[in-house]
mmCIF file of C-alpha atoms and ligand atoms in Angstrom:
data_model
loop_
_atom_site.group_PDB
_atom_site.id
_atom_site.type_symbol
_atom_site.label_atom_id
_atom_site.label_comp_id
_atom_site.label_asym_id
_atom_site.label_seq_id
_atom_site.Cartn_x
_atom_site.Cartn_y
_atom_site.Cartn_z
ATOM 1 C CA MET Y 1 -80.891 0.873 -95.605
ATOM 2 C CA ASP Y 2 -82.811 1.700 -98.767
ATOM 3 C CA GLN Y 3 -84.229 5.171 -99.308
ATOM 4 C CA LEU Y 4 -86.527 6.229 -102.132
ATOM 5 C CA ILE Y 5 -85.781 9.851 -102.980
ATOM 6 C CA GLY Y 6 -88.169 12.037 -104.982
ATOM 7 C CA LEU Y 7 -85.827 14.084 -107.154
ATOM 8 C CA PHE Y 8 -86.676 17.628 -108.205
ATOM 9 C CA PRO Y 9 -90.184 17.977 -106.762
ATOM 10 C CA THR Y 10 -92.470 20.880 -107.719
ATOM 11 C CA PRO Y 11 -93.437 23.364 -104.987
ATOM 12 C CA PHE Y 12 -97.187 23.830 -104.687
ATOM 13 C CA LEU Y 13 -98.924 25.785 -101.944
ATOM 14 C CA SER Y 14 -102.425 24.865 -100.874
ATOM 15 C CA CYS Y 15 -104.053 27.479 -98.617
ATOM 16 C CA THR Y 16 -107.297 26.633 -96.876
ATOM 17 C CA GLY Y 17 -109.468 29.395 -95.479
ATOM 18 C CA LEU Y 18 -107.694 32.335 -97.106
ATOM 19 C CA LEU Y 19 -111.117 34.023 -97.088
ATOM 20 C CA ASP Y 20 -113.783 33.261 -94.507
ATOM 21 C CA ALA Y 21 -117.286 32.294 -95.624
ATOM 22 C CA ALA Y 22 -118.720 35.815 -95.315
ATOM 23 C CA GLU Y 23 -115.820 37.345 -97.244
ATOM 24 C CA ALA Y 24 -116.089 34.743 -99.996
ATOM 25 C CA ALA Y 25 -119.853 35.309 -100.280
ATOM 26 C CA GLU Y 26 -119.398 39.078 -100.510
ATOM 27 C CA LEU Y 27 -116.720 38.681 -103.166
ATOM 28 C CA ALA Y 28 -118.897 36.235 -105.104
ATOM 29 C CA ALA Y 29 -121.783 38.721 -105.146
ATOM 30 C CA TRP Y 30 -119.460 41.477 -106.352
ATOM 31 C CA LEU Y 31 -117.936 39.271 -109.048
ATOM 32 C CA ARG Y 32 -121.397 38.431 -110.373
ATOM 33 C CA MET Y 33 -122.016 42.154 -110.852
ATOM 34 C CA GLN Y 34 -118.952 42.634 -113.060
ATOM 35 C CA SER Y 35 -120.581 43.087 -116.428
ATOM 36 C CA ASP Y 36 -117.587 43.311 -118.761
ATOM 37 C CA GLN Y 37 -117.193 39.574 -119.195
ATOM 38 C CA VAL Y 38 -114.833 38.158 -121.816
ATOM 39 C CA PRO Y 39 -115.962 34.863 -123.373
ATOM 40 C CA ASN Y 40 -113.627 31.902 -123.069
ATOM 41 C CA SER Y 41 -112.287 30.706 -126.418
ATOM 42 C CA ARG Y 42 -113.164 27.061 -125.748
ATOM 43 C CA SER Y 43 -116.197 26.880 -123.495
ATOM 44 C CA ASP Y 44 -119.312 29.037 -123.912
ATOM 45 C CA ARG Y 45 -120.087 28.318 -120.261
ATOM 46 C CA LEU Y 46 -116.991 30.098 -118.985
ATOM 47 C CA THR Y 47 -116.375 33.841 -118.968
ATOM 48 C CA HIS Y 48 -113.537 35.935 -117.597
ATOM 49 C CA SER Y 49 -113.735 39.403 -116.114
ATOM 50 C CA ALA Y 50 -111.696 42.266 -117.451
ATOM 51 C CA PRO Y 51 -108.479 42.701 -115.411
ATOM 52 C CA LEU Y 52 -109.395 43.654 -111.849
ATOM 53 C CA ARG Y 53 -107.592 46.337 -109.893
ATOM 54 C CA LEU Y 54 -106.380 45.420 -106.428
ATOM 55 C CA ASP Y 55 -107.922 48.665 -105.191
ATOM 56 C CA GLY Y 56 -111.193 47.891 -106.988
ATOM 57 C CA HIS Y 57 -112.747 46.323 -103.884
ATOM 58 C CA PRO Y 58 -111.561 46.288 -100.245
ATOM 59 C CA LEU Y 59 -111.640 42.476 -100.250
ATOM 60 C CA LEU Y 60 -109.286 42.363 -103.236
ATOM 61 C CA ALA Y 61 -106.821 44.571 -101.388
ATOM 62 C CA MET Y 62 -107.152 42.341 -98.313
ATOM 63 C CA LEU Y 63 -106.686 39.253 -100.450
ATOM 64 C CA ALA Y 64 -103.479 40.720 -101.869
ATOM 65 C CA GLU Y 65 -102.250 41.369 -98.321
ATOM 66 C CA ARG Y 66 -102.912 37.778 -97.309
ATOM 67 C CA LEU Y 67 -101.296 36.426 -100.458
ATOM 68 C CA ALA Y 68 -98.158 38.551 -100.073
ATOM 69 C CA PRO Y 69 -96.337 36.406 -97.448
ATOM 70 C CA ARG Y 70 -97.416 33.245 -99.258
ATOM 71 C CA LEU Y 71 -95.900 34.506 -102.526
ATOM 72 C CA VAL Y 72 -92.672 35.186 -100.666
ATOM 73 C CA ALA Y 73 -92.745 31.723 -99.055
ATOM 74 C CA LEU Y 74 -93.396 29.846 -102.293
ATOM 75 C CA GLY Y 75 -90.924 32.063 -104.153
ATOM 76 C CA GLU Y 76 -88.323 31.239 -101.524
ATOM 77 C CA GLN Y 77 -88.687 27.568 -102.405
ATOM 78 C CA MET Y 78 -88.478 28.329 -106.144
ATOM 79 C CA PHE Y 79 -85.597 30.817 -106.095
ATOM 80 C CA GLY Y 80 -83.921 30.354 -102.712
ATOM 81 C CA ALA Y 81 -84.467 33.877 -101.420
ATOM 82 C CA ALA Y 82 -87.219 36.109 -100.034
ATOM 83 C CA LEU Y 83 -87.936 38.259 -103.099
ATOM 84 C CA ASP Y 84 -90.110 41.329 -103.563
ATOM 85 C CA TRP Y 85 -93.270 39.925 -105.184
ATOM 86 C CA SER Y 86 -96.115 41.759 -106.898
ATOM 87 C CA ILE Y 87 -99.431 40.542 -108.213
ATOM 88 C CA LYS Y 88 -99.383 41.885 -111.745
ATOM 89 C CA GLU Y 89 -102.731 40.552 -112.966
ATOM 90 C CA LEU Y 90 -105.920 39.500 -111.267
ATOM 91 C CA TRP Y 91 -109.158 38.457 -112.955
ATOM 92 C CA GLY Y 92 -112.382 36.639 -112.228
ATOM 93 C CA ASN Y 93 -113.630 33.415 -113.800
ATOM 94 C CA ARG Y 94 -117.306 32.501 -113.889
ATOM 95 C CA MET Y 95 -118.058 28.934 -114.895
ATOM 96 C CA ALA Y 96 -121.629 27.746 -115.359
ATOM 97 C CA PRO Y 97 -122.605 24.087 -114.996
ATOM 98 C CA GLY Y 98 -121.064 22.153 -117.867
ATOM 99 C CA GLY Y 99 -118.243 24.659 -118.368
ATOM 100 C CA SER Y 100 -114.576 23.702 -118.509
ATOM 101 C CA GLN Y 101 -111.177 25.276 -119.059
ATOM 102 C CA GLY Y 102 -108.642 23.827 -121.495
ATOM 103 C CA VAL Y 103 -105.029 22.941 -120.718
ATOM 104 C CA HIS Y 104 -102.900 26.049 -120.415
ATOM 105 C CA ARG Y 105 -100.058 27.679 -118.543
ATOM 106 C CA HIS Y 106 -99.569 31.323 -117.645
ATOM 107 C CA ALA Y 107 -97.002 33.233 -119.693
ATOM 108 C CA ASN Y 108 -94.923 36.204 -118.511
ATOM 109 C CA SER Y 109 -95.345 35.164 -114.886
ATOM 110 C CA PHE Y 110 -93.525 33.156 -112.204
ATOM 111 C CA ILE Y 111 -96.172 32.333 -109.594
ATOM 112 C CA SER Y 112 -99.830 31.931 -110.481
ATOM 113 C CA GLY Y 113 -102.752 31.130 -108.280
ATOM 114 C CA VAL Y 114 -106.445 30.425 -108.028
ATOM 115 C CA VAL Y 115 -108.731 31.598 -105.238
ATOM 116 C CA TYR Y 116 -111.956 29.610 -104.972
ATOM 117 C CA VAL Y 117 -114.659 32.199 -104.373
ATOM 118 C CA THR Y 118 -117.443 29.629 -104.400
ATOM 119 C CA THR Y 119 -116.954 25.996 -103.452
ATOM 120 C CA SER Y 120 -115.821 24.134 -106.529
ATOM 121 C CA ASP Y 121 -117.619 20.893 -107.242
ATOM 122 C CA ALA Y 122 -115.214 17.955 -106.899
ATOM 123 C CA SER Y 123 -115.616 17.332 -110.648
ATOM 124 C CA ALA Y 124 -114.210 20.780 -111.434
ATOM 125 C CA ARG Y 125 -111.218 20.986 -109.129
ATOM 126 C CA THR Y 126 -108.184 22.312 -110.940
ATOM 127 C CA VAL Y 127 -106.127 19.500 -112.467
ATOM 128 C CA PHE Y 128 -102.373 19.871 -112.886
ATOM 129 C CA LEU Y 129 -100.569 18.004 -115.625
ATOM 130 C CA ARG Y 130 -97.108 16.727 -116.211
ATOM 131 C CA GLY Y 131 -95.488 18.467 -119.216
ATOM 132 C CA LEU Y 132 -96.835 17.148 -122.504
ATOM 133 C CA GLY Y 133 -93.655 17.919 -124.461
ATOM 134 C CA GLY Y 134 -91.786 15.904 -127.028
ATOM 135 C CA ASN Y 135 -92.715 14.438 -130.399
ATOM 136 C CA ASP Y 136 -90.602 11.331 -130.038
ATOM 137 C CA PHE Y 137 -91.710 7.781 -129.199
ATOM 138 C CA ALA Y 138 -92.844 7.227 -125.653
ATOM 139 C CA PHE Y 139 -93.422 4.120 -123.564
ATOM 140 C CA SER Y 140 -95.971 3.704 -120.836
ATOM 141 C CA HIS Y 141 -97.337 0.928 -118.679
ATOM 142 C CA ALA Y 142 -101.009 1.456 -117.885
ATOM 143 C CA GLY Y 143 -104.149 -0.517 -117.196
ATOM 144 C CA PRO Y 144 -105.684 -2.712 -114.492
ATOM 145 C CA GLY Y 145 -103.254 -3.571 -111.743
ATOM 146 C CA VAL Y 146 -101.002 -0.613 -112.466
ATOM 147 C CA GLU Y 147 -100.595 1.641 -109.475
ATOM 148 C CA VAL Y 148 -100.390 5.403 -109.933
ATOM 149 C CA THR Y 149 -97.385 6.781 -108.090
ATOM 150 C CA ALA Y 150 -95.844 10.216 -107.757
ATOM 151 C CA PHE Y 151 -93.380 9.139 -110.433
ATOM 152 C CA ASN Y 152 -95.682 7.768 -113.153
ATOM 153 C CA ALA Y 153 -98.745 10.000 -112.638
ATOM 154 C CA ASP Y 154 -99.512 12.334 -115.513
ATOM 155 C CA ARG Y 155 -102.149 14.383 -113.661
ATOM 156 C CA TRP Y 156 -102.827 15.589 -110.154
ATOM 157 C CA VAL Y 157 -106.064 17.049 -108.792
ATOM 158 C CA ALA Y 158 -105.650 20.012 -106.469
ATOM 159 C CA PRO Y 159 -106.918 19.337 -102.945
ATOM 160 C CA ALA Y 160 -108.359 22.776 -102.268
ATOM 161 C CA GLY Y 161 -111.637 23.904 -103.702
ATOM 162 C CA ASP Y 162 -113.902 25.122 -100.922
ATOM 163 C CA ALA Y 163 -115.004 28.753 -100.946
ATOM 164 C CA GLY Y 164 -112.135 30.843 -99.586
ATOM 165 C CA ASP Y 165 -109.394 28.314 -100.365
ATOM 166 C CA ALA Y 166 -106.509 29.098 -102.715
ATOM 167 C CA VAL Y 167 -103.686 27.352 -104.521
ATOM 168 C CA LEU Y 168 -100.372 28.884 -105.596
ATOM 169 C CA PHE Y 169 -98.062 27.224 -108.106
ATOM 170 C CA PRO Y 170 -95.192 27.926 -110.497
ATOM 171 C CA SER Y 171 -96.638 29.585 -113.618
ATOM 172 C CA TYR Y 172 -95.073 26.999 -115.929
ATOM 173 C CA LEU Y 173 -97.333 24.219 -114.593
ATOM 174 C CA LEU Y 174 -99.933 23.056 -117.110
ATOM 175 C CA HIS Y 175 -103.443 22.953 -115.694
ATOM 176 C CA GLU Y 176 -107.067 22.616 -116.735
ATOM 177 C CA VAL Y 177 -110.553 22.460 -115.276
ATOM 178 C CA PRO Y 178 -112.590 19.387 -116.256
ATOM 179 C CA ALA Y 179 -116.288 19.668 -117.080
ATOM 180 C CA ASN Y 180 -118.099 21.185 -114.128
ATOM 181 C CA ALA Y 181 -120.825 18.783 -113.013
ATOM 182 C CA GLY Y 182 -121.775 21.057 -110.124
ATOM 183 C CA GLY Y 183 -123.249 24.545 -109.844
ATOM 184 C CA GLU Y 184 -121.798 27.945 -110.651
ATOM 185 C CA ARG Y 185 -118.039 28.024 -110.029
ATOM 186 C CA LEU Y 186 -116.504 31.415 -109.295
ATOM 187 C CA THR Y 187 -112.756 31.846 -108.954
ATOM 188 C CA LEU Y 188 -110.170 34.569 -109.004
ATOM 189 C CA ALA Y 189 -106.906 33.908 -110.801
ATOM 190 C CA PHE Y 190 -103.701 35.880 -110.563
ATOM 191 C CA ASN Y 191 -100.146 36.100 -111.849
ATOM 192 C CA ALA Y 192 -97.225 37.350 -109.773
ATOM 193 C CA ILE Y 193 -93.672 38.398 -110.533
ATOM 194 C CA PRO Y 194 -90.620 39.245 -108.441
ATOM 195 C CA ALA Y 195 -89.065 42.705 -108.769
ATOM 196 C CA GLN Y 196 -85.958 41.051 -110.134
ATOM 197 C CA LEU Y 197 -84.061 37.822 -110.553
ATOM 198 C CA ALA Y 198 -80.303 37.898 -110.398
ATOM 199 C CA SER Y 199 -77.511 35.504 -111.158
ATOM 200 C CA TRP Y 200 -74.795 36.916 -108.940
ATOM 201 C CA ASP Y 201 -74.653 40.559 -110.027
ATOM 202 C CA TYR Y 202 -76.372 40.059 -113.388
ATOM 203 C CA ALA Y 203 -80.012 40.965 -112.789
ATOM 204 C CA ILE Y 204 -83.128 41.078 -114.871
ATOM 205 C CA ARG Y 205 -85.886 43.331 -113.569
ATOM 206 C CA PHE Y 206 -89.613 42.981 -114.066
ATOM 207 C CA SER Y 207 -92.269 45.658 -114.071
ATOM 208 C CA THR Y 208 -95.994 45.426 -113.524
ATOM 209 C CA GLY Y 209 -96.636 48.409 -115.828
ATOM 210 C CA ARG Y 210 -98.530 48.147 -119.084
ATOM 211 C CA SER Y 211 -96.601 48.400 -122.345
ATOM 212 C CA SER Y 212 -98.947 51.020 -123.787
HETATM 213 FE FE1 FE2 N 301 -104.914 29.109 -115.336
#
């Protein structure tokens, strides 16, 4: 018997309906009122809110409650144990038609996520990328008749994207948002850390506090 085994897969959690339609609409209205927008460095049609406090709106606190068991579940796949997770940053993203977000990953974090507050146009679903690394020669086989498989793909489009859906992923994963051909796209993004990681009895602890 032959068996094709996918070695070392990446855990990725897609959550549909994390917020219901009314909750998503209320959150969208509140996000639009946040005036302290930070321009994106690449796209003038994308702005980010200042960091949001989890106690800044009842729906944010509720969102954190709903995300908590999911952080534990995804973290259990990543680290093999149910760890004590905290959301250490949360911010809003407001993308106008034609906006985009460049390739990036989230530093100083272990699990990151996106909550779709409005339904994302299919053109602007978050795209995840295989690591770009290396400056050495590379070989590829591409073109008509070449099938994209889980093993040769260099990009993957997230399935979620309706208002209230969310995706959670390891923070090291490169991702981007292609040019938004639809309407206004509102999302929340967050970073989460465990209280500590330990190798046997050698632990490193993480804090959500600010450095200054
Ligand atoms: Fe991101």
